mmCIF file of C-alpha atoms in Angstrom:
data_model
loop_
_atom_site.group_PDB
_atom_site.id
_atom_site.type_symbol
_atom_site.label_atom_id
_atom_site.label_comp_id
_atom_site.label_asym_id
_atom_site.label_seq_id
_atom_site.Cartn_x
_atom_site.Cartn_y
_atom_site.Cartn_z
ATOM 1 C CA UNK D 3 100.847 -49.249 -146.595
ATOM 2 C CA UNK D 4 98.602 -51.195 -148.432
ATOM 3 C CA UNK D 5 94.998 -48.792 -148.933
ATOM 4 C CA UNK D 6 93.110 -52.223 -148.728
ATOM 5 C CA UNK D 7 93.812 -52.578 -145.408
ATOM 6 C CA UNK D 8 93.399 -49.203 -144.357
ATOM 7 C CA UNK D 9 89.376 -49.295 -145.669
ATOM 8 C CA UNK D 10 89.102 -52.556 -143.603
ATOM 9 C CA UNK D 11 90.655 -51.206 -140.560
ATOM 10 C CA UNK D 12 88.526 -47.581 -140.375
ATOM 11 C CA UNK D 13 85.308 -48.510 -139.387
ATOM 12 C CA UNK D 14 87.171 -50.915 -136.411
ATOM 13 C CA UNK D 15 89.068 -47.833 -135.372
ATOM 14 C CA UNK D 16 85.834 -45.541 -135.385
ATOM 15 C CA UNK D 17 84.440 -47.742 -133.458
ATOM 16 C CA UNK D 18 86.680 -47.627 -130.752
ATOM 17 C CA UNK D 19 87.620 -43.639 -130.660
ATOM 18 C CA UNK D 20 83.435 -43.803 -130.309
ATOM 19 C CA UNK D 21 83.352 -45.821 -127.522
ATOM 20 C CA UNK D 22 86.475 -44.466 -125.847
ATOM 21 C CA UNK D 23 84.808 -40.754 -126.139
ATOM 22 C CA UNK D 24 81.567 -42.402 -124.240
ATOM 23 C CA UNK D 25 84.032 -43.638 -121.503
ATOM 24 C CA UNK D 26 85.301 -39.762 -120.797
ATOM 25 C CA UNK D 27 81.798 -38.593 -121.446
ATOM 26 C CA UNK D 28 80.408 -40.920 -118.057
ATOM 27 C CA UNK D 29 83.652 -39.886 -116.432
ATOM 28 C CA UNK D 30 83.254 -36.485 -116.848
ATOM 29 C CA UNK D 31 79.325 -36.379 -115.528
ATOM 30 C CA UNK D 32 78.477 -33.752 -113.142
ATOM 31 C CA UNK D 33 78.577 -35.721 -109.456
ATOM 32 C CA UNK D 34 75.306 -34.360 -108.692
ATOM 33 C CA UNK D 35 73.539 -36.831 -110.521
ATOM 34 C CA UNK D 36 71.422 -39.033 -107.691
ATOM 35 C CA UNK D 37 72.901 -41.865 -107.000
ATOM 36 C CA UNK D 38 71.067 -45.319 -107.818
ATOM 37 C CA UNK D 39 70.228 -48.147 -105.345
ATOM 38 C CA UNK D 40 69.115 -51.879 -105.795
ATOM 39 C CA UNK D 41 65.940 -53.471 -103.854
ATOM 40 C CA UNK D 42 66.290 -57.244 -103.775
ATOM 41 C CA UNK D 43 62.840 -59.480 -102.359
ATOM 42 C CA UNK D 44 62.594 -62.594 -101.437
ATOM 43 C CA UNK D 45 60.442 -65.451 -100.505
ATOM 44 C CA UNK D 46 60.676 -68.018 -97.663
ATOM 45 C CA UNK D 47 59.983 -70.659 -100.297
ATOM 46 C CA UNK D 48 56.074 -70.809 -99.070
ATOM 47 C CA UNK D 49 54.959 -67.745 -101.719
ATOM 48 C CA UNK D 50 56.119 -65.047 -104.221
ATOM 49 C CA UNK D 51 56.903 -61.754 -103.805
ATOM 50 C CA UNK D 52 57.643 -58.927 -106.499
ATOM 51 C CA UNK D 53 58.620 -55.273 -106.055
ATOM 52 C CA UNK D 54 57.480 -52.412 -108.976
ATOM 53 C CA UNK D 55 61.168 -51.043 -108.240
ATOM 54 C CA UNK D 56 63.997 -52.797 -108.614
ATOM 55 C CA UNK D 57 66.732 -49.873 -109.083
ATOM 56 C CA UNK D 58 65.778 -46.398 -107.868
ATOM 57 C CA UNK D 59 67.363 -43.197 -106.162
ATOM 58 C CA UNK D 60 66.866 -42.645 -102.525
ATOM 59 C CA UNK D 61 63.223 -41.205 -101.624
ATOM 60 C CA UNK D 62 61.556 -43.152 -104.098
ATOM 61 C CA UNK D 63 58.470 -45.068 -103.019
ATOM 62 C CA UNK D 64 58.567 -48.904 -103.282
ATOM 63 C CA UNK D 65 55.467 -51.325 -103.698
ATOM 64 C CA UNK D 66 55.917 -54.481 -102.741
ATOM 65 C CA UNK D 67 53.381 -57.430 -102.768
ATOM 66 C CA UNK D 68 53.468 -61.162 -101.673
ATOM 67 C CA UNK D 69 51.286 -64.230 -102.769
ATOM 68 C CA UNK D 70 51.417 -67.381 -100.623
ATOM 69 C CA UNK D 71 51.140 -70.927 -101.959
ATOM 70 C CA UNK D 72 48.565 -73.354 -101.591
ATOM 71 C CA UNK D 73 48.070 -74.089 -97.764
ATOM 72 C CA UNK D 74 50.159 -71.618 -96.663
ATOM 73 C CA UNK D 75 48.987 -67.455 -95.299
ATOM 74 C CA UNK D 76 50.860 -63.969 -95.382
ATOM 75 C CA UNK D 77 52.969 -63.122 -92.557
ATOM 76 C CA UNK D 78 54.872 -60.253 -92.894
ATOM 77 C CA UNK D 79 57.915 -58.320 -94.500
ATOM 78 C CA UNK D 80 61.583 -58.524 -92.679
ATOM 79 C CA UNK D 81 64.208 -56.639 -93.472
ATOM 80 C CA UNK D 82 67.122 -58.674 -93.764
ATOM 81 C CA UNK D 83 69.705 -55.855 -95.069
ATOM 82 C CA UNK D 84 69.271 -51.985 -95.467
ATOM 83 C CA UNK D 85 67.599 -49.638 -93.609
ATOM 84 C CA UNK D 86 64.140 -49.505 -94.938
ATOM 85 C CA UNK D 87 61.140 -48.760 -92.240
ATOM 86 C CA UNK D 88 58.572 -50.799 -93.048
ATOM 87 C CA UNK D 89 55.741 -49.025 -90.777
ATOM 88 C CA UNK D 90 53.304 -52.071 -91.252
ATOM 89 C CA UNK D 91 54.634 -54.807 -91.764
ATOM 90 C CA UNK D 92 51.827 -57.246 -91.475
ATOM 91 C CA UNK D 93 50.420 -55.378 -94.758
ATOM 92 C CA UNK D 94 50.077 -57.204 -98.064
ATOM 93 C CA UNK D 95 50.676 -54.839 -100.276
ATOM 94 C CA UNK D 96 52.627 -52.251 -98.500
ATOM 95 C CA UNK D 97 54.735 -49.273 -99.314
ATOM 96 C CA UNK D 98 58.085 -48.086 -97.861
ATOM 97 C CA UNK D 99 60.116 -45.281 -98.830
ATOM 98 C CA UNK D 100 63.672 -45.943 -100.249
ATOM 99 C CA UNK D 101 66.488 -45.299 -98.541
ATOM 100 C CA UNK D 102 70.231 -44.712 -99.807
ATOM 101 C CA UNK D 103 72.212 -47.702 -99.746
ATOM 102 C CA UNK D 104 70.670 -51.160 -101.225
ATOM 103 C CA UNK D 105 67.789 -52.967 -99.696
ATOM 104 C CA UNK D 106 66.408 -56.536 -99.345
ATOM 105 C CA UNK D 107 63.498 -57.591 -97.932
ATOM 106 C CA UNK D 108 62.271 -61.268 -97.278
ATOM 107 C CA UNK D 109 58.449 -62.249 -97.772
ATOM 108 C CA UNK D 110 57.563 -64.220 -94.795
ATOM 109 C CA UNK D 111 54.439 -66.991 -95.044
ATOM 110 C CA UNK D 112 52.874 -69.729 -92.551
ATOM 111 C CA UNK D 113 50.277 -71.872 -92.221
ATOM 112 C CA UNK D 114 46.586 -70.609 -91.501
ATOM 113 C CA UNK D 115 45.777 -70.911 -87.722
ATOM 114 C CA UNK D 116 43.084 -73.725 -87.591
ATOM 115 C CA UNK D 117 39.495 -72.777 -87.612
ATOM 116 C CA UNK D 118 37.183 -74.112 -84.906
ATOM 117 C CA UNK D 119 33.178 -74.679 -84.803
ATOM 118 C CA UNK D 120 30.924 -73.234 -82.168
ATOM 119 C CA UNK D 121 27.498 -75.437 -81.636
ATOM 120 C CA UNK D 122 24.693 -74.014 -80.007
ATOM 121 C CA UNK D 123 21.482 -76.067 -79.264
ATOM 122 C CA UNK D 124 18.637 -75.354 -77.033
ATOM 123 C CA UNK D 125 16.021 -76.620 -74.902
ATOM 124 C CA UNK D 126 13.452 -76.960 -77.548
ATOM 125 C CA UNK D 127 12.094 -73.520 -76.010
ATOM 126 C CA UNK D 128 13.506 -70.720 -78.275
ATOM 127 C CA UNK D 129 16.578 -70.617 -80.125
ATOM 128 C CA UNK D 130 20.002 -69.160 -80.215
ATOM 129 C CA UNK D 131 23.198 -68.184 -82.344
ATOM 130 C CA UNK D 132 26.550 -68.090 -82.379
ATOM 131 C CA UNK D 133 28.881 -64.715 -83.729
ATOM 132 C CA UNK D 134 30.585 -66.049 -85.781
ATOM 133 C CA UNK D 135 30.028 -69.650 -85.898
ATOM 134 C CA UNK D 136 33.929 -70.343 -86.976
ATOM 135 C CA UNK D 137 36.172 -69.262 -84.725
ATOM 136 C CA UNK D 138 40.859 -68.218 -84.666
ATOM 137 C CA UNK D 139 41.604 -69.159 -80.797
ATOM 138 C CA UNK D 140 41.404 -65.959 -78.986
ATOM 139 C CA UNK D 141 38.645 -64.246 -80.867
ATOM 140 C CA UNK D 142 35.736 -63.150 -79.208
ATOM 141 C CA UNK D 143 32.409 -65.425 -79.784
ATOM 142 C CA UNK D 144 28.718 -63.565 -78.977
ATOM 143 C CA UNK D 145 26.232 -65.706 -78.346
ATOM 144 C CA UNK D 146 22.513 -65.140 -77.965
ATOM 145 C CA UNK D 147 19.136 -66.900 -77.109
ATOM 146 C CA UNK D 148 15.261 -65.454 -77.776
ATOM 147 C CA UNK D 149 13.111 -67.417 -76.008
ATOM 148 C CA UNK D 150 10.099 -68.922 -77.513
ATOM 149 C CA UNK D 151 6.503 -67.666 -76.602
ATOM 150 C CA UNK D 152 5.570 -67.931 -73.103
ATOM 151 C CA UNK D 153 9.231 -68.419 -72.301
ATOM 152 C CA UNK D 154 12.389 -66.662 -70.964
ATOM 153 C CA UNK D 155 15.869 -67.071 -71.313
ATOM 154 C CA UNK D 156 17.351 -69.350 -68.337
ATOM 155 C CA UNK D 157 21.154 -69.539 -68.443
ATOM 156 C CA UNK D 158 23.811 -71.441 -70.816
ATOM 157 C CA UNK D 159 25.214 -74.648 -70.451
ATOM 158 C CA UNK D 160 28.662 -75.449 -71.673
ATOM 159 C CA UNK D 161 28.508 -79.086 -73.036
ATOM 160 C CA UNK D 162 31.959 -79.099 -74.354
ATOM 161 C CA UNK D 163 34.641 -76.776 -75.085
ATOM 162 C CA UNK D 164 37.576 -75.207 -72.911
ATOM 163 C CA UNK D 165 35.684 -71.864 -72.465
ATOM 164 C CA UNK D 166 34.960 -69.701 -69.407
ATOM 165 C CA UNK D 167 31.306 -68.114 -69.553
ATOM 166 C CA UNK D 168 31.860 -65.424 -66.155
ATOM 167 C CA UNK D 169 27.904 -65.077 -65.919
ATOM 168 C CA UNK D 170 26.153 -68.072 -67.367
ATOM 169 C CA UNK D 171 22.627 -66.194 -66.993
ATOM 170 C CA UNK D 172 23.872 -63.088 -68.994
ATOM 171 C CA UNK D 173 22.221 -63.195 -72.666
ATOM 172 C CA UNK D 174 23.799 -62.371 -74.993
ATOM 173 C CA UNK D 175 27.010 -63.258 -73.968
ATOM 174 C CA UNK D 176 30.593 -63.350 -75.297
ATOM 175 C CA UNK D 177 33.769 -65.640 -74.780
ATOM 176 C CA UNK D 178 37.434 -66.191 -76.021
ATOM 177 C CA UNK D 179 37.381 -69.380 -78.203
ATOM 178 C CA UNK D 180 39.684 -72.191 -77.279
ATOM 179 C CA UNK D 181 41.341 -74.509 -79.040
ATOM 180 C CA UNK D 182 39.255 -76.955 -80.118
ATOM 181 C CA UNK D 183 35.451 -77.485 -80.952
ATOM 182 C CA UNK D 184 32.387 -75.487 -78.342
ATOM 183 C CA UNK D 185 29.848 -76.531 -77.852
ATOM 184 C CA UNK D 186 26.594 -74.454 -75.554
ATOM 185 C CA UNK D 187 23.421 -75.627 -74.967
ATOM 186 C CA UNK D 188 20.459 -72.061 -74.399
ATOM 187 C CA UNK D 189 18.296 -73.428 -71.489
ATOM 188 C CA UNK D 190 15.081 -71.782 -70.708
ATOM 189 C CA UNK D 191 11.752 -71.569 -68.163
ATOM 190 C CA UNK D 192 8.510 -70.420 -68.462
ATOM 191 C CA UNK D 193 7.819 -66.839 -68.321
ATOM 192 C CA UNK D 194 6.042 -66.206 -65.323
ATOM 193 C CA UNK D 195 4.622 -62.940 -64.744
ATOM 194 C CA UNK D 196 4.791 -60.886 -61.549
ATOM 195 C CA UNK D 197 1.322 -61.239 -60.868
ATOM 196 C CA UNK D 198 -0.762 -64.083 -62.213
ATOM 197 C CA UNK D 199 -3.890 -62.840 -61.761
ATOM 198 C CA UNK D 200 -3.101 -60.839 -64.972
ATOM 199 C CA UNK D 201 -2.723 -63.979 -67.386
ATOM 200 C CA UNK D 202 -5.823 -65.661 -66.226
ATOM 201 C CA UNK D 203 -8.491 -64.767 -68.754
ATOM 202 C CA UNK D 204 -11.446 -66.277 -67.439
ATOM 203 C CA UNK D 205 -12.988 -63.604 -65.142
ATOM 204 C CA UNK D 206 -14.491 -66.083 -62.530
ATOM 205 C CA UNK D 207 -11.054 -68.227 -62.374
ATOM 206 C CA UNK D 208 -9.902 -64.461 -61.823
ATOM 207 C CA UNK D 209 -11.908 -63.517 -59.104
ATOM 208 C CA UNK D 210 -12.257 -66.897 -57.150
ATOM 209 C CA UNK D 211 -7.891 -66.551 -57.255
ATOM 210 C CA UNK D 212 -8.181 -63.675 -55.889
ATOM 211 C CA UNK D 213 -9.069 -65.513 -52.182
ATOM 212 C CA UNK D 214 -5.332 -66.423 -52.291
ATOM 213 C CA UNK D 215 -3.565 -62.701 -52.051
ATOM 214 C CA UNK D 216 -2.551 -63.387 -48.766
ATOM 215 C CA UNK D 217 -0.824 -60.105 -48.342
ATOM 216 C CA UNK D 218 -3.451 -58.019 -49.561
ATOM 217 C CA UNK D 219 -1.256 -56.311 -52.375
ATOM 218 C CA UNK D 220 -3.928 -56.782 -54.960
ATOM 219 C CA UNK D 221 -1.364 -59.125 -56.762
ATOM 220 C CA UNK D 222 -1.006 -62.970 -56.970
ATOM 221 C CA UNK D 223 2.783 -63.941 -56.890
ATOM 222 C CA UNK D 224 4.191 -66.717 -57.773
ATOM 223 C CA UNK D 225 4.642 -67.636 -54.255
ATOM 224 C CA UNK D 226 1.216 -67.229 -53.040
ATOM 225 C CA UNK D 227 0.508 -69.471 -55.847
ATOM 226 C CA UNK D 228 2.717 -72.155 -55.035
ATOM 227 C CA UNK D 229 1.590 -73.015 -51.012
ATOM 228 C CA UNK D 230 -2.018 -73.436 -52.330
ATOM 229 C CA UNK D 231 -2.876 -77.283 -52.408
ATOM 230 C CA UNK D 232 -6.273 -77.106 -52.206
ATOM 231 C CA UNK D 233 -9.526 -75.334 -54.308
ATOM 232 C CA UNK D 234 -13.321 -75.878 -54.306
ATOM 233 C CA UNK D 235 -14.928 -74.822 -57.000
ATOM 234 C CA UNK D 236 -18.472 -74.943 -56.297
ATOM 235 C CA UNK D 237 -20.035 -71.725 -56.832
ATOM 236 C CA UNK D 238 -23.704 -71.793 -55.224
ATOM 237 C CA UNK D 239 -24.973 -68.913 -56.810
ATOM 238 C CA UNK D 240 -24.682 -70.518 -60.269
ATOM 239 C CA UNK D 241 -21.318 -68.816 -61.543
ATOM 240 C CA UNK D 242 -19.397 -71.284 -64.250
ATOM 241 C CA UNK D 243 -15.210 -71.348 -64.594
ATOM 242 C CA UNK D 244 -15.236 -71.106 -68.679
ATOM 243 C CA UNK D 245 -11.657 -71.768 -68.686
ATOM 244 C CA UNK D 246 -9.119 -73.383 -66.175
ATOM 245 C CA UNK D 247 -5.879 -71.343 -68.167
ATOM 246 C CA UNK D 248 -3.297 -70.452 -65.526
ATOM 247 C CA UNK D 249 -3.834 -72.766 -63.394
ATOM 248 C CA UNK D 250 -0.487 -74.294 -63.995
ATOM 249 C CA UNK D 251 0.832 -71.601 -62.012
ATOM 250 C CA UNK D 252 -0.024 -73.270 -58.628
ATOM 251 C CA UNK D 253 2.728 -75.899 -58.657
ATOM 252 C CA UNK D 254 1.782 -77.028 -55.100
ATOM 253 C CA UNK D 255 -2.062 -77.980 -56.145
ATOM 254 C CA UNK D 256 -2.335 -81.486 -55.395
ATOM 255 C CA UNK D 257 -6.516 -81.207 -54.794
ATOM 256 C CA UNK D 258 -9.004 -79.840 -57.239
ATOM 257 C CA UNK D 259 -13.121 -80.282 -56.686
#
C-alpha cells in the first residue's frame, strides 16, 4: 500500500462516513416531529399573488395577498386542491389557517364593472343632487331637490335612464341604477301658503281681500282666490293700496279697476 495514496484518499473517506452518520441521524429522528406541508398560489394570468408561507406545519396561519394588472379588479381566492377554509374569500389580503396535507390556492381577477353617470337638472327653481353621482348597476342612488325661495319641491322627471322612481313626488328619493347613463330632471311650483291673506303685506290689499273668504274661516285659500275675476279698487273714503304683492295668487283675475 502505497502511504501516498492513503493521505489522498482520507479526507474522501471522512467525508462520506460524515455524511453516511447524517443519513442514520434523520433516520433515527423521533416521529413526533410535526410534519411539514407546501402552499402553492397562483394567478389567473390577470394579477400576482404571493403567500408569507410557503412550507409550514399544520395550524400555522397563512397570509396571502393578490395584485391585479392594469384594467383588470380582485375577485376572489379558490381553492383548487387541499382543504383550506377560506372564510372570506372576496378579501384581499386574507388569512386562512393551514391544514395538514398540501394546499394551492388560485388568485382569481376580472374586469371592473362599468361605471355609469347620474345627471340631475332642474327647473331653474332650486337645485338638486345626486348620491353618488357614479354609479355599479344595482347600487342604490339618493337623490334630492331644495327648492329655491318662494318655491317647493314638485316631483321628478326621468328624462332618460332605465330606472323605476315608485313615488315621483317623494324628495329625497332613492333608485337602483341601471345599466347605462340617468338622467332626472327636479321640477318645482310656487309655494303657496294655506292662507294668502298672510303673505300680503300691504294692510289695505289685506283687508279689501278679505271680502273674498267666502266661507267665513277667517282664511283666504287658494281656491277662494282662484274663482275671483273681478276687483274694484276705489276706496271712497281716501284709503291707498301701497303695494299690489300677492296678487298673483288670484289666477282667475281677468278684471282689475
Amino acid at each position: 500500500i502505497n502511504p501516498m495514496n492513503m493521505q489522498m484518499r482520507m479526507p474522501r473517506i471522512l467525508f462520506i462516513t460524515l455524511c453516511l452518520l447524517a443519513l442514520l441521524s434523520w433516520g433515527c429522528k423521533d416521529g413526533n416531529e410535526p410534519a411539514l406541508y407546501t402552499v402553492t398560489v397562483s394567478g389567473d394570468g390577470n394579477g400576482t399573488v404571493s403567500s408569507d408561507v410557503r412550507i409550514a406545519e399544520a395550524g400555522t396561519t397563512v397570509k396571502l395577498t393578490a395584485t391585479a394588472n392594469d384594467g383588470f379588479v380582485f375577485k376572489r381566492w379558490g381553492v383548487s386542491s387541499g382543504e383550506a377554509l377560506i372564510e372570506d374569500p372576496a378579501a384581499n389580503p386574507v388569512t386562512f389557517t393551514r391544514p395538514a396535507g398540501p394546499v394551492a390556492i388560485v388568485g382569481e381577477f376580472e374586469e371592473p364593472a362599468p361605471v355609469y353617470p347620474v345627471s340631475i337638472t332642474t327647473d331653474g327653481n332650486g337645485n338638486a343632487v345626486a348620491d353618488p353621482e357614479r354609479v355599479h348597476e344595482g347600487e342604490t342612488v339618493t337623490i334630492t331637490a331644495t327648492p329655491g325661495e318662494g318655491y317647493r319641491f314638485r316631483e321628478w322627471a326621468v328624462e332618460s335612464g332605465d330606472i323605476a322612481l315608485t313615488d315621483l313626488t317623494l324628495n329625497p328619493a332613492t333608485f337602483a341604477m341601471a345599466p347605462g347613463n340617468v338622467s332626472i330632471k327636479a321640477t318645482f311650483e310656487p309655494d303657496i301658503p294655506d292662507d294668502i291673506l298672510k303673505v300680503i303685506p300691504d294692510p289695505v290689499f289685506r283687508e279689501f281681500c278679505r271680502r273674498f273668504d267666502t266661507d267665513g274661516d277667517g282664511k283666504l285659500s287658494t281656491e277662494e282666490a282662484a274663482v275671483v275675476d273681478f276687483m274694484d279698487l276705489f276706496f271712497p273714503m281716501g284709503e291707498k293700496i301701497g303695494s299690489l304683492e300677492g296678487i298673483e295668487y288670484f289666477t282667475g283675475l281677468t278684471f282689475l279697476d
